[in-house]
mmCIF file of C-alpha atoms in Angstrom:
data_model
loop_
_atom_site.group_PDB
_atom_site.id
_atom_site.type_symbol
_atom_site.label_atom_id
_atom_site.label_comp_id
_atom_site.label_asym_id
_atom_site.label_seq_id
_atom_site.Cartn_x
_atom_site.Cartn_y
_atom_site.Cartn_z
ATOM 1 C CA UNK A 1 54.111 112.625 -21.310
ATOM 2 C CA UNK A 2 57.409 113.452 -20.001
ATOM 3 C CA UNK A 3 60.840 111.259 -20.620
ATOM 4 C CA UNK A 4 64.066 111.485 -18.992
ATOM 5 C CA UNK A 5 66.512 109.463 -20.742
ATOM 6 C CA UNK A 6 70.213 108.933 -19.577
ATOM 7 C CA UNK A 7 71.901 112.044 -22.158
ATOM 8 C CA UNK A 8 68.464 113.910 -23.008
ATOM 9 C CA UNK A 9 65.628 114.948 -21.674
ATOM 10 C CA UNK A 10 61.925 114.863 -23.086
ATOM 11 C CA UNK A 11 58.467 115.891 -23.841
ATOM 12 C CA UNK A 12 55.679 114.442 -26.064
ATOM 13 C CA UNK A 13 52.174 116.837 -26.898
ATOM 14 C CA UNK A 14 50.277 115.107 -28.610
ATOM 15 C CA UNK A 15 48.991 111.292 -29.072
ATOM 16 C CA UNK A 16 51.162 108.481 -29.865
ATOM 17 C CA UNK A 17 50.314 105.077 -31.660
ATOM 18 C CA UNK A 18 53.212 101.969 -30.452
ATOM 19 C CA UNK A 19 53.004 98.432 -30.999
ATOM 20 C CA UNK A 20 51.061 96.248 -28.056
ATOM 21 C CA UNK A 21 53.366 96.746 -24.989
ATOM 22 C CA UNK A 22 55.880 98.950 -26.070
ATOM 23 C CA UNK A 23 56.877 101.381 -22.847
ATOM 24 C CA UNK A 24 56.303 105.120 -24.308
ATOM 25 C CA UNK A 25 58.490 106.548 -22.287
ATOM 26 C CA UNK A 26 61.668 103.967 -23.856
ATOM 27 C CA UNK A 27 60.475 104.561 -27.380
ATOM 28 C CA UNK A 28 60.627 108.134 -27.052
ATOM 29 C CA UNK A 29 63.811 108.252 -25.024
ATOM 30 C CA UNK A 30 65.148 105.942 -28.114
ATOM 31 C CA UNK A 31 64.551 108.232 -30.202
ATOM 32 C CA UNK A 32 65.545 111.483 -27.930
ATOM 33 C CA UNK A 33 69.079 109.948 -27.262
ATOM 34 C CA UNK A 34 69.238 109.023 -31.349
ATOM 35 C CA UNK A 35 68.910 105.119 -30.808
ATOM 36 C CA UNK A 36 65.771 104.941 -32.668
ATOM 37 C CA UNK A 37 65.099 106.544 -36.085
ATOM 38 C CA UNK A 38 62.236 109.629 -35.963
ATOM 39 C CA UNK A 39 60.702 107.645 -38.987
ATOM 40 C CA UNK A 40 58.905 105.533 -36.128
ATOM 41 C CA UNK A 41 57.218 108.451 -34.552
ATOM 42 C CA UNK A 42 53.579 107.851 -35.595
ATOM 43 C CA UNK A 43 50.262 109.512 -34.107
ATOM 44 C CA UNK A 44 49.420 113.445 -33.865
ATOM 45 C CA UNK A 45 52.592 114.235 -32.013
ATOM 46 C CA UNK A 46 54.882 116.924 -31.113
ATOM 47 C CA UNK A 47 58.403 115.784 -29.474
ATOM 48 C CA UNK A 48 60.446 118.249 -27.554
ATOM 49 C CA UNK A 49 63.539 117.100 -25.981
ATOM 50 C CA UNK A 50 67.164 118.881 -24.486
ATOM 51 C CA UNK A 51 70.521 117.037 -24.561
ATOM 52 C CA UNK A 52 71.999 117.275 -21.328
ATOM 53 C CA UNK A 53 75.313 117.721 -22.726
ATOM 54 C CA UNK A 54 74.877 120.854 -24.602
ATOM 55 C CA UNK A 55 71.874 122.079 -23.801
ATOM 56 C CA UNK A 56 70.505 121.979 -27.365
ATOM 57 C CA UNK A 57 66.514 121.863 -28.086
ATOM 58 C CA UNK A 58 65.500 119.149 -30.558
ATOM 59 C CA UNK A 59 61.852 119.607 -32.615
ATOM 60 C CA UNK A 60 60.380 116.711 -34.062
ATOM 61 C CA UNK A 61 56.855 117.071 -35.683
ATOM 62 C CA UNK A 62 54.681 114.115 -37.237
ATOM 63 C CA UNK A 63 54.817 112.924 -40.569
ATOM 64 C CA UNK A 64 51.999 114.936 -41.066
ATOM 65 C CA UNK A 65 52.527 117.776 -39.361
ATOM 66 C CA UNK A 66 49.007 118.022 -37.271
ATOM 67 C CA UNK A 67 50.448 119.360 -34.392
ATOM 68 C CA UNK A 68 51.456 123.318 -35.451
ATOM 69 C CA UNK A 69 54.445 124.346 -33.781
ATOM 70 C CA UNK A 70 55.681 127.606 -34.579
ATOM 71 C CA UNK A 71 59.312 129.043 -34.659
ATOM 72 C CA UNK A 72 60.247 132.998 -34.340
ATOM 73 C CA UNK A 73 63.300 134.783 -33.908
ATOM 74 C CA UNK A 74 63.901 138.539 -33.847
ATOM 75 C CA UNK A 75 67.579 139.642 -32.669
ATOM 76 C CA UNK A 76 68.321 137.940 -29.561
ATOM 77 C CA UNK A 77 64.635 136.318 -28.728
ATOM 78 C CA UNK A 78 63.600 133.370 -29.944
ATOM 79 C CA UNK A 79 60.348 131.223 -29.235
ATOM 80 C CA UNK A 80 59.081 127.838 -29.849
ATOM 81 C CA UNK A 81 55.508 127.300 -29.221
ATOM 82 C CA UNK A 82 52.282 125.941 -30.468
ATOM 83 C CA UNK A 83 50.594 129.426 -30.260
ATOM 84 C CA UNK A 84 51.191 131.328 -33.525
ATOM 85 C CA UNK A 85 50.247 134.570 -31.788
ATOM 86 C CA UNK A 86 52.047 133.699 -28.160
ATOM 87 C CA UNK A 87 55.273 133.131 -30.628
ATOM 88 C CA UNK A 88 54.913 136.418 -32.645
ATOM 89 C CA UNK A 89 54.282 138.249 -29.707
ATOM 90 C CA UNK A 90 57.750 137.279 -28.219
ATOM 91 C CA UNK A 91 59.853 136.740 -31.255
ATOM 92 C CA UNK A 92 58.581 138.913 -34.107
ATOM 93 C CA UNK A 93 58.659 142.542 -35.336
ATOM 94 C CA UNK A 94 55.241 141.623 -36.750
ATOM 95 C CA UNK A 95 55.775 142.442 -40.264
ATOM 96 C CA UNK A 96 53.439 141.277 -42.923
ATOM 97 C CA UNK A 97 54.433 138.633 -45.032
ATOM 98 C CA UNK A 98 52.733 139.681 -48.509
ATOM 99 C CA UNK A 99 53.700 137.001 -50.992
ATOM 100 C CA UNK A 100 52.691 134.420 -47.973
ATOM 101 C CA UNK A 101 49.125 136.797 -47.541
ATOM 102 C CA UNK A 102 48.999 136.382 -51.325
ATOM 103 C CA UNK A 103 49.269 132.770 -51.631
ATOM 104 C CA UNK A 104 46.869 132.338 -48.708
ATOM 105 C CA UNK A 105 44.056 134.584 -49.868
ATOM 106 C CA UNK A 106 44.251 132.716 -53.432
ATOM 107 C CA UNK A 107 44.435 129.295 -52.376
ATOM 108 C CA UNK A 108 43.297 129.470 -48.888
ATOM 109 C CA UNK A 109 46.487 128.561 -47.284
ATOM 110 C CA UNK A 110 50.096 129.232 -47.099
ATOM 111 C CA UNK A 111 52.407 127.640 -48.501
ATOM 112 C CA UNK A 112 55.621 125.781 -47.693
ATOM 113 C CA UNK A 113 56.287 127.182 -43.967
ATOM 114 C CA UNK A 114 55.404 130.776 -44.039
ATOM 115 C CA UNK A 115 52.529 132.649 -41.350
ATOM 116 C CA UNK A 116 51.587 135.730 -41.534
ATOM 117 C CA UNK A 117 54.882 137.314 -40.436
ATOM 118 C CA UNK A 118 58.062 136.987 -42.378
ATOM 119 C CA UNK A 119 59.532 136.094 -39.064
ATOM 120 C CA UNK A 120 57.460 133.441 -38.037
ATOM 121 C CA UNK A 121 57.561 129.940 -39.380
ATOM 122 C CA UNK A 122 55.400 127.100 -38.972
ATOM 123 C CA UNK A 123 57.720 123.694 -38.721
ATOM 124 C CA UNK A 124 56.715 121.272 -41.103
ATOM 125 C CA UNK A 125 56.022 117.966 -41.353
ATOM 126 C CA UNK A 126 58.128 115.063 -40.507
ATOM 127 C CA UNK A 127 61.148 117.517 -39.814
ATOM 128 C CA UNK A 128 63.934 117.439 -36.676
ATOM 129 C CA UNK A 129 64.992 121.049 -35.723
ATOM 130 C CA UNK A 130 67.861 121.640 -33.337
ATOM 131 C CA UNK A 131 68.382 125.042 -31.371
ATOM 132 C CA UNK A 132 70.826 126.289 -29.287
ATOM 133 C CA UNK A 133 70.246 126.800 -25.768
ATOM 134 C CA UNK A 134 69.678 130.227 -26.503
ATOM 135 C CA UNK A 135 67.018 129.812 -29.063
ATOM 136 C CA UNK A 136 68.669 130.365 -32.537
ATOM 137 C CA UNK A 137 68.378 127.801 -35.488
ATOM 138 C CA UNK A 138 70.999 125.295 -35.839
ATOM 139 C CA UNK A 139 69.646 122.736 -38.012
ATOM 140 C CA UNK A 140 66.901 121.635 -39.771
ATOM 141 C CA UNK A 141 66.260 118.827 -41.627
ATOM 142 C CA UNK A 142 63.115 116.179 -42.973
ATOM 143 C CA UNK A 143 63.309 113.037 -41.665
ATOM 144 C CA UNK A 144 60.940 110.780 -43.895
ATOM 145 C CA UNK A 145 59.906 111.942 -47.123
ATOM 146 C CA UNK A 146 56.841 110.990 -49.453
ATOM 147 C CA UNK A 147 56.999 108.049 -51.337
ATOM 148 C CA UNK A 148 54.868 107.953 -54.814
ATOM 149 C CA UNK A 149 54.974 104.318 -56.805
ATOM 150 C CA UNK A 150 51.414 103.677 -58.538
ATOM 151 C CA UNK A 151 50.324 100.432 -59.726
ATOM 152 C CA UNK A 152 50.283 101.507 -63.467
ATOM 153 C CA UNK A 153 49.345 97.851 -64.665
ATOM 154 C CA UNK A 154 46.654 98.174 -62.519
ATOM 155 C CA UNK A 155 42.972 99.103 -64.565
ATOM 156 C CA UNK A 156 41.414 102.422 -63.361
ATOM 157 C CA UNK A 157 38.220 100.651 -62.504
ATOM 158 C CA UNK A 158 40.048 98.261 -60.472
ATOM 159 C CA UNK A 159 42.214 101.479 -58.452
ATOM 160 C CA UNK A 160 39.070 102.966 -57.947
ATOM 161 C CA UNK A 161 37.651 99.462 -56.538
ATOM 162 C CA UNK A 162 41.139 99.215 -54.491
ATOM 163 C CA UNK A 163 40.667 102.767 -52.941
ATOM 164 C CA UNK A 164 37.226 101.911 -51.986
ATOM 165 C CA UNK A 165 37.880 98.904 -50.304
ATOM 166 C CA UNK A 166 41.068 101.023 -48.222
ATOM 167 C CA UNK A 167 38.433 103.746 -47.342
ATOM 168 C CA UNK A 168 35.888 102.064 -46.102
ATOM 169 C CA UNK A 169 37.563 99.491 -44.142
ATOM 170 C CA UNK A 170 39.195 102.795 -42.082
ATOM 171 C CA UNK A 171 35.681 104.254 -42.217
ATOM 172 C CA UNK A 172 33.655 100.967 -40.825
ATOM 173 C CA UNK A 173 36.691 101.049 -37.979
ATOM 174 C CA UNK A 174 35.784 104.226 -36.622
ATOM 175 C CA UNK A 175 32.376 104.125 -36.962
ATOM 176 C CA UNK A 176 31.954 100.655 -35.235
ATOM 177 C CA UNK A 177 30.490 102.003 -31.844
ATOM 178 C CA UNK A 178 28.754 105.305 -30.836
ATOM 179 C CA UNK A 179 27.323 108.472 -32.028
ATOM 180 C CA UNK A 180 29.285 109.949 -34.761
ATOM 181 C CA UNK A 181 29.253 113.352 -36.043
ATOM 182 C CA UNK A 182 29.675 113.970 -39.957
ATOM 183 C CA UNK A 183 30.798 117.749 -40.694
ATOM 184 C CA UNK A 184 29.664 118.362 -44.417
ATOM 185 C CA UNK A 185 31.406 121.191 -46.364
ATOM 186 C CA UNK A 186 29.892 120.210 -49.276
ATOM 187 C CA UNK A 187 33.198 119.255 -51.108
ATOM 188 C CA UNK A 188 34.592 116.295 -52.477
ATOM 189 C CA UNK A 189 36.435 115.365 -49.741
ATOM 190 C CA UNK A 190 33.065 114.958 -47.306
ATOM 191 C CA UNK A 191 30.972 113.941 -50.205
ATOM 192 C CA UNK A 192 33.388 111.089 -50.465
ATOM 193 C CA UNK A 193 33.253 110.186 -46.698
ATOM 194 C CA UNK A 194 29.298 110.863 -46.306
ATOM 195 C CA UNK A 195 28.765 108.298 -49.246
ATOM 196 C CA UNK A 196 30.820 105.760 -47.612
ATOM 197 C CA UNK A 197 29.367 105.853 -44.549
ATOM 198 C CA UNK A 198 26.007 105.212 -45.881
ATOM 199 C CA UNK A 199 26.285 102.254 -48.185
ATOM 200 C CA UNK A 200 24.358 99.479 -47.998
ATOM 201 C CA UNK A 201 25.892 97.795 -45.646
ATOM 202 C CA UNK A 202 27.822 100.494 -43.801
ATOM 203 C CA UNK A 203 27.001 101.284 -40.332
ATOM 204 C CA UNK A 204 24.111 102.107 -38.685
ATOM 205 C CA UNK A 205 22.746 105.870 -40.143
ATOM 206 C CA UNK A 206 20.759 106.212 -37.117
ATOM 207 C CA UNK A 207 24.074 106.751 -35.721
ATOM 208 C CA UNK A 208 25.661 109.393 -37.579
ATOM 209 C CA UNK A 209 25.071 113.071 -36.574
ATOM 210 C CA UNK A 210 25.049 115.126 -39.997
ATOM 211 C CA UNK A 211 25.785 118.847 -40.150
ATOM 212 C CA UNK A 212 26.925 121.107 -42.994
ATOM 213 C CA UNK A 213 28.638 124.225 -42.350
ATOM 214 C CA UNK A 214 29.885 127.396 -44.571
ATOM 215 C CA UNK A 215 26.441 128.013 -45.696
ATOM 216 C CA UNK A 216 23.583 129.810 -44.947
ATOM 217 C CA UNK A 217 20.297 129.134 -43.924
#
């Protein structure tokens, strides 16, 4: 989806979630120009626009981050992509990033922003980056940031009942219709979702598609 807005213009990968009859391409030239807040960007989104009267590159990623972009800059090049190796093959001198390779081989990923360069950063969640026309950094910044307020008078039975009820009502939603395929790693996070799907009650098994992977035979 492309936007052209009266002082910027503007690019959306990705998928967007509006409100019943709300004109994509005003939203996102709302929030382009700076008339609308990035906090109402939802979906799996990245936004790429350029202010006319500067030529400056704005980044915005999704709360959650699920589209990777990647920033590099080496001397005078610079790229912004969603490529990790198209980006370190333009703007990198390709040196390893050990205390990044460290984290990642003890925890599985890496942390905060780093790749596997120490010139190559991954832009993270829910953050607005602007760059000069030429590429280099000139600000970046989070727009929306976590909020954490639990229900302590709440009973632990009763949380647990209350997160049951939230995940399976999502579940039952996108299970309604179709053939569904479950990928089990065998970890909590797909015991959790396998279980759910399967309650009496739930939707039709004869539906969902099982398969575990990371083992073997």
């Amino acid at each position: 989806l492309r936007v052209d807005a009266l002082k910027a213009q503007a690019g959306l990968v990705g998928e967007l979630a509006l409100p019943a009859g709300t004109d994509p391409a005003v939203w996102l030239g709302e929030i382009a120009t700076g008339r609308k807040p990035a906090r109402s960007l939802n979906g799996h989104l990245l936004l790429l626009g350029c202010c006319r009267a500067d030529g400056r590159w704005h980044v915005w990623t999704d709360r959650f981050g699920t589209v990777h972009a990647y920033f590099g800059s080496v001397g005078s090049r610079a790229a912004l992509g969603t490529s990790f190796a198209s980006v370190a093959s333009v703007a990198s001198r390709r040196r390893l990033d050990w205390p990044a390779l460290s984290a990642f081989f003890a925890c599985g990923f890496f942390p905060a922003d780093r790749t596997f360069f120490d010139d190559v950063r991954v832009i993270r969640p829910a953050s607005h980056l602007v760059l000069e026309s030429s590429g280099q950094l000139v600000s970046e910044e989070r727009y929306w940031e976590w909020g954490h307020a639990p229900n302590r008078a709440r009973s632990y039975d009763d949380t647990v009942a209350e997160f049951a009820d939230t995940l399976h009502g999502v579940l039952d939603d996108e299970a309604v219709s179709g053939r569904i395929a479950v990928p089990i790693s065998g970890g909590l996070d797909s015991r959790t979702t396998f279980a759910a799907l399967t309650r009496t009650g739930a939707s039709d098994r004869e539906r969902l598609w099982c398969y575990s992977y990371g083992y073997s035979e």
